[in-house]
Amino acid sequence: MLRPKLPTMPQPTGIVTPPAVIEPTTITPGTPTAPAAPAPVPASSRPTIQLTPGTALALVGGGTAVVLVVGAVLVSMLLAVAITGASVAVCAVVLRSLLASGNRRR
């Protein structure tokens, strides 16, 4: 009654094709060819980026600002979770105290 019933595998119907026979191939050694000379690299039409001390300083300042903003957001989220957890714990202690005092009075 509680034993699972295993399904039976269905039998194939219709024409069944036999598996294909794969014949091994032979490798014939060829004459070695000389490697082709590398093609010259065309000049890029895009301008190259040149970092001056001013742009490097701006990049460092921008990166620092991003790190500080993301850090402040993460710390504030952690603080919000901690405050929520503490308030839930205080509520649980107060409810437990109220329920315990209610049972003592009866």
PDB file of C-alpha atoms in Angstrom:
ATOM      1  CA  MET A   1       0.000   0.000   0.000  1.00  0.00           C
ATOM      2  CA  LEU A   2       2.758   2.466   0.908  1.00  0.00           C
ATOM      3  CA  ARG A   3       5.327   1.141  -1.532  1.00  0.00           C
ATOM      4  CA  PRO A   4       6.029   3.333  -4.562  1.00  0.00           C
ATOM      5  CA  LYS A   5       5.198   1.896  -7.941  1.00  0.00           C
ATOM      6  CA  LEU A   6       8.105   2.089 -10.345  1.00  0.00           C
ATOM      7  CA  PRO A   7       7.097   2.803 -13.923  1.00  0.00           C
ATOM      8  CA  THR A   8       8.100   0.271 -16.542  1.00  0.00           C
ATOM      9  CA  MET A   9      10.227   1.416 -19.432  1.00  0.00           C
ATOM     10  CA  PRO A  10       8.159   1.685 -22.609  1.00  0.00           C
ATOM     11  CA  GLN A  11       9.210  -0.572 -25.435  1.00  0.00           C
ATOM     12  CA  PRO A  12      10.170   1.092 -28.730  1.00  0.00           C
ATOM     13  CA  THR A  13       7.549   0.859 -31.430  1.00  0.00           C
ATOM     14  CA  GLY A  14       8.021   1.055 -35.174  1.00  0.00           C
ATOM     15  CA  ILE A  15      11.217   0.545 -37.154  1.00  0.00           C
ATOM     16  CA  VAL A  16      14.386   0.640 -35.097  1.00  0.00           C
ATOM     17  CA  THR A  17      17.552   1.574 -36.987  1.00  0.00           C
ATOM     18  CA  PRO A  18      20.748  -0.230 -36.044  1.00  0.00           C
ATOM     19  CA  PRO A  19      23.613   1.875 -34.735  1.00  0.00           C
ATOM     20  CA  ALA A  20      25.935   3.321 -37.383  1.00  0.00           C
ATOM     21  CA  VAL A  21      29.320   1.687 -37.850  1.00  0.00           C
ATOM     22  CA  ILE A  22      32.223   4.118 -37.536  1.00  0.00           C
ATOM     23  CA  GLU A  23      35.272   3.127 -39.513  1.00  0.00           C
ATOM     24  CA  PRO A  24      38.678   4.173 -38.216  1.00  0.00           C
ATOM     25  CA  THR A  25      40.615   6.634 -40.338  1.00  0.00           C
ATOM     26  CA  THR A  26      44.317   6.538 -40.971  1.00  0.00           C
ATOM     27  CA  ILE A  27      46.561   9.539 -40.521  1.00  0.00           C
ATOM     28  CA  THR A  28      48.986  10.093 -43.364  1.00  0.00           C
ATOM     29  CA  PRO A  29      52.025  12.182 -42.587  1.00  0.00           C
ATOM     30  CA  GLY A  30      52.243  15.259 -44.787  1.00  0.00           C
ATOM     31  CA  THR A  31      55.093  17.527 -45.657  1.00  0.00           C
ATOM     32  CA  PRO A  32      55.670  20.195 -43.029  1.00  0.00           C
ATOM     33  CA  THR A  33      54.810  23.672 -44.183  1.00  0.00           C
ATOM     34  CA  ALA A  34      56.629  26.787 -43.091  1.00  0.00           C
ATOM     35  CA  PRO A  35      54.569  29.069 -40.838  1.00  0.00           C
ATOM     36  CA  ALA A  36      53.204  32.104 -42.611  1.00  0.00           C
ATOM     37  CA  ALA A  37      54.659  35.483 -41.758  1.00  0.00           C
ATOM     38  CA  PRO A  38      52.431  37.486 -39.404  1.00  0.00           C
ATOM     39  CA  ALA A  39      50.403  40.169 -41.097  1.00  0.00           C
ATOM     40  CA  PRO A  40      51.200  43.748 -40.112  1.00  0.00           C
ATOM     41  CA  VAL A  41      48.852  45.167 -37.504  1.00  0.00           C
ATOM     42  CA  PRO A  42      46.839  48.069 -38.927  1.00  0.00           C
ATOM     43  CA  ALA A  43      46.971  51.325 -37.011  1.00  0.00           C
ATOM     44  CA  SER A  44      43.940  51.910 -34.822  1.00  0.00           C
ATOM     45  CA  SER A  45      41.710  54.810 -35.739  1.00  0.00           C
ATOM     46  CA  ARG A  46      40.721  55.348 -32.091  1.00  0.00           C
ATOM     47  CA  PRO A  47      42.646  57.966 -30.134  1.00  0.00           C
ATOM     48  CA  THR A  48      44.841  56.701 -27.323  1.00  0.00           C
ATOM     49  CA  ILE A  49      44.024  57.772 -23.788  1.00  0.00           C
ATOM     50  CA  GLN A  50      46.746  59.863 -22.223  1.00  0.00           C
ATOM     51  CA  LEU A  51      46.714  60.188 -18.454  1.00  0.00           C
ATOM     52  CA  THR A  52      47.967  63.500 -17.242  1.00  0.00           C
ATOM     53  CA  PRO A  53      48.577  64.084 -13.539  1.00  0.00           C
ATOM     54  CA  GLY A  54      45.324  66.037 -13.361  1.00  0.00           C
ATOM     55  CA  THR A  55      43.202  63.241 -14.824  1.00  0.00           C
ATOM     56  CA  ALA A  56      44.927  60.639 -12.653  1.00  0.00           C
ATOM     57  CA  LEU A  57      44.149  62.742  -9.595  1.00  0.00           C
ATOM     58  CA  ALA A  58      40.532  63.133 -10.729  1.00  0.00           C
ATOM     59  CA  LEU A  59      40.192  59.365 -11.210  1.00  0.00           C
ATOM     60  CA  VAL A  60      41.632  58.673  -7.755  1.00  0.00           C
ATOM     61  CA  GLY A  61      39.320  61.276  -6.204  1.00  0.00           C
ATOM     62  CA  GLY A  62      36.274  59.870  -7.998  1.00  0.00           C
ATOM     63  CA  GLY A  63      37.124  56.319  -6.948  1.00  0.00           C
ATOM     64  CA  THR A  64      37.595  57.420  -3.354  1.00  0.00           C
ATOM     65  CA  ALA A  65      34.233  59.191  -3.386  1.00  0.00           C
ATOM     66  CA  VAL A  66      32.493  56.093  -4.742  1.00  0.00           C
ATOM     67  CA  VAL A  67      34.091  53.883  -2.088  1.00  0.00           C
ATOM     68  CA  LEU A  68      33.086  56.291   0.686  1.00  0.00           C
ATOM     69  CA  VAL A  69      29.487  56.562  -0.509  1.00  0.00           C
ATOM     70  CA  VAL A  70      29.076  52.797  -0.897  1.00  0.00           C
ATOM     71  CA  GLY A  71      30.673  52.250   2.519  1.00  0.00           C
ATOM     72  CA  ALA A  72      28.341  54.759   4.153  1.00  0.00           C
ATOM     73  CA  VAL A  73      25.294  53.086   2.597  1.00  0.00           C
ATOM     74  CA  LEU A  74      26.401  49.629   3.738  1.00  0.00           C
ATOM     75  CA  VAL A  75      27.166  50.811   7.276  1.00  0.00           C
ATOM     76  CA  SER A  76      23.781  52.540   7.537  1.00  0.00           C
ATOM     77  CA  MET A  77      22.034  49.367   6.379  1.00  0.00           C
ATOM     78  CA  LEU A  78      23.944  47.326   8.967  1.00  0.00           C
ATOM     79  CA  LEU A  79      23.031  49.848  11.651  1.00  0.00           C
ATOM     80  CA  ALA A  80      19.360  49.686  10.649  1.00  0.00           C
ATOM     81  CA  VAL A  81      19.395  45.891  10.943  1.00  0.00           C
ATOM     82  CA  ALA A  82      21.094  46.072  14.349  1.00  0.00           C
ATOM     83  CA  ILE A  83      18.591  48.622  15.692  1.00  0.00           C
ATOM     84  CA  THR A  84      15.670  46.539  14.382  1.00  0.00           C
ATOM     85  CA  GLY A  85      17.058  43.408  16.019  1.00  0.00           C
ATOM     86  CA  ALA A  86      17.563  45.174  19.345  1.00  0.00           C
ATOM     87  CA  SER A  87      14.030  46.586  19.312  1.00  0.00           C
ATOM     88  CA  VAL A  88      12.549  43.169  18.528  1.00  0.00           C
ATOM     89  CA  ALA A  89      14.545  41.692  21.415  1.00  0.00           C
ATOM     90  CA  VAL A  90      13.255  44.376  23.814  1.00  0.00           C
ATOM     91  CA  CYS A  91       9.673  43.744  22.653  1.00  0.00           C
ATOM     92  CA  ALA A  92      10.116  40.019  23.220  1.00  0.00           C
ATOM     93  CA  VAL A  93      11.395  40.591  26.765  1.00  0.00           C
ATOM     94  CA  VAL A  94       8.488  42.938  27.567  1.00  0.00           C
ATOM     95  CA  LEU A  95       5.905  40.495  26.164  1.00  0.00           C
ATOM     96  CA  ARG A  96       7.464  37.624  28.074  1.00  0.00           C
ATOM     97  CA  SER A  97       7.351  39.665  31.263  1.00  0.00           C
ATOM     98  CA  LEU A  98       3.703  40.612  30.700  1.00  0.00           C
ATOM     99  CA  LEU A  99       2.688  37.035  29.982  1.00  0.00           C
ATOM    100  CA  ALA A 100       4.595  35.706  33.006  1.00  0.00           C
ATOM    101  CA  SER A 101       3.029  38.280  35.339  1.00  0.00           C
ATOM    102  CA  GLY A 102      -0.427  37.480  33.972  1.00  0.00           C
ATOM    103  CA  ASN A 103       0.027  33.800  34.816  1.00  0.00           C
ATOM    104  CA  ARG A 104       1.159  34.601  38.387  1.00  0.00           C
ATOM    105  CA  ARG A 105      -1.932  36.654  39.182  1.00  0.00           C
ATOM    106  CA  ARG A 106      -4.341  33.849  38.413  1.00  0.00           C
TER     107      ARG A 106
END
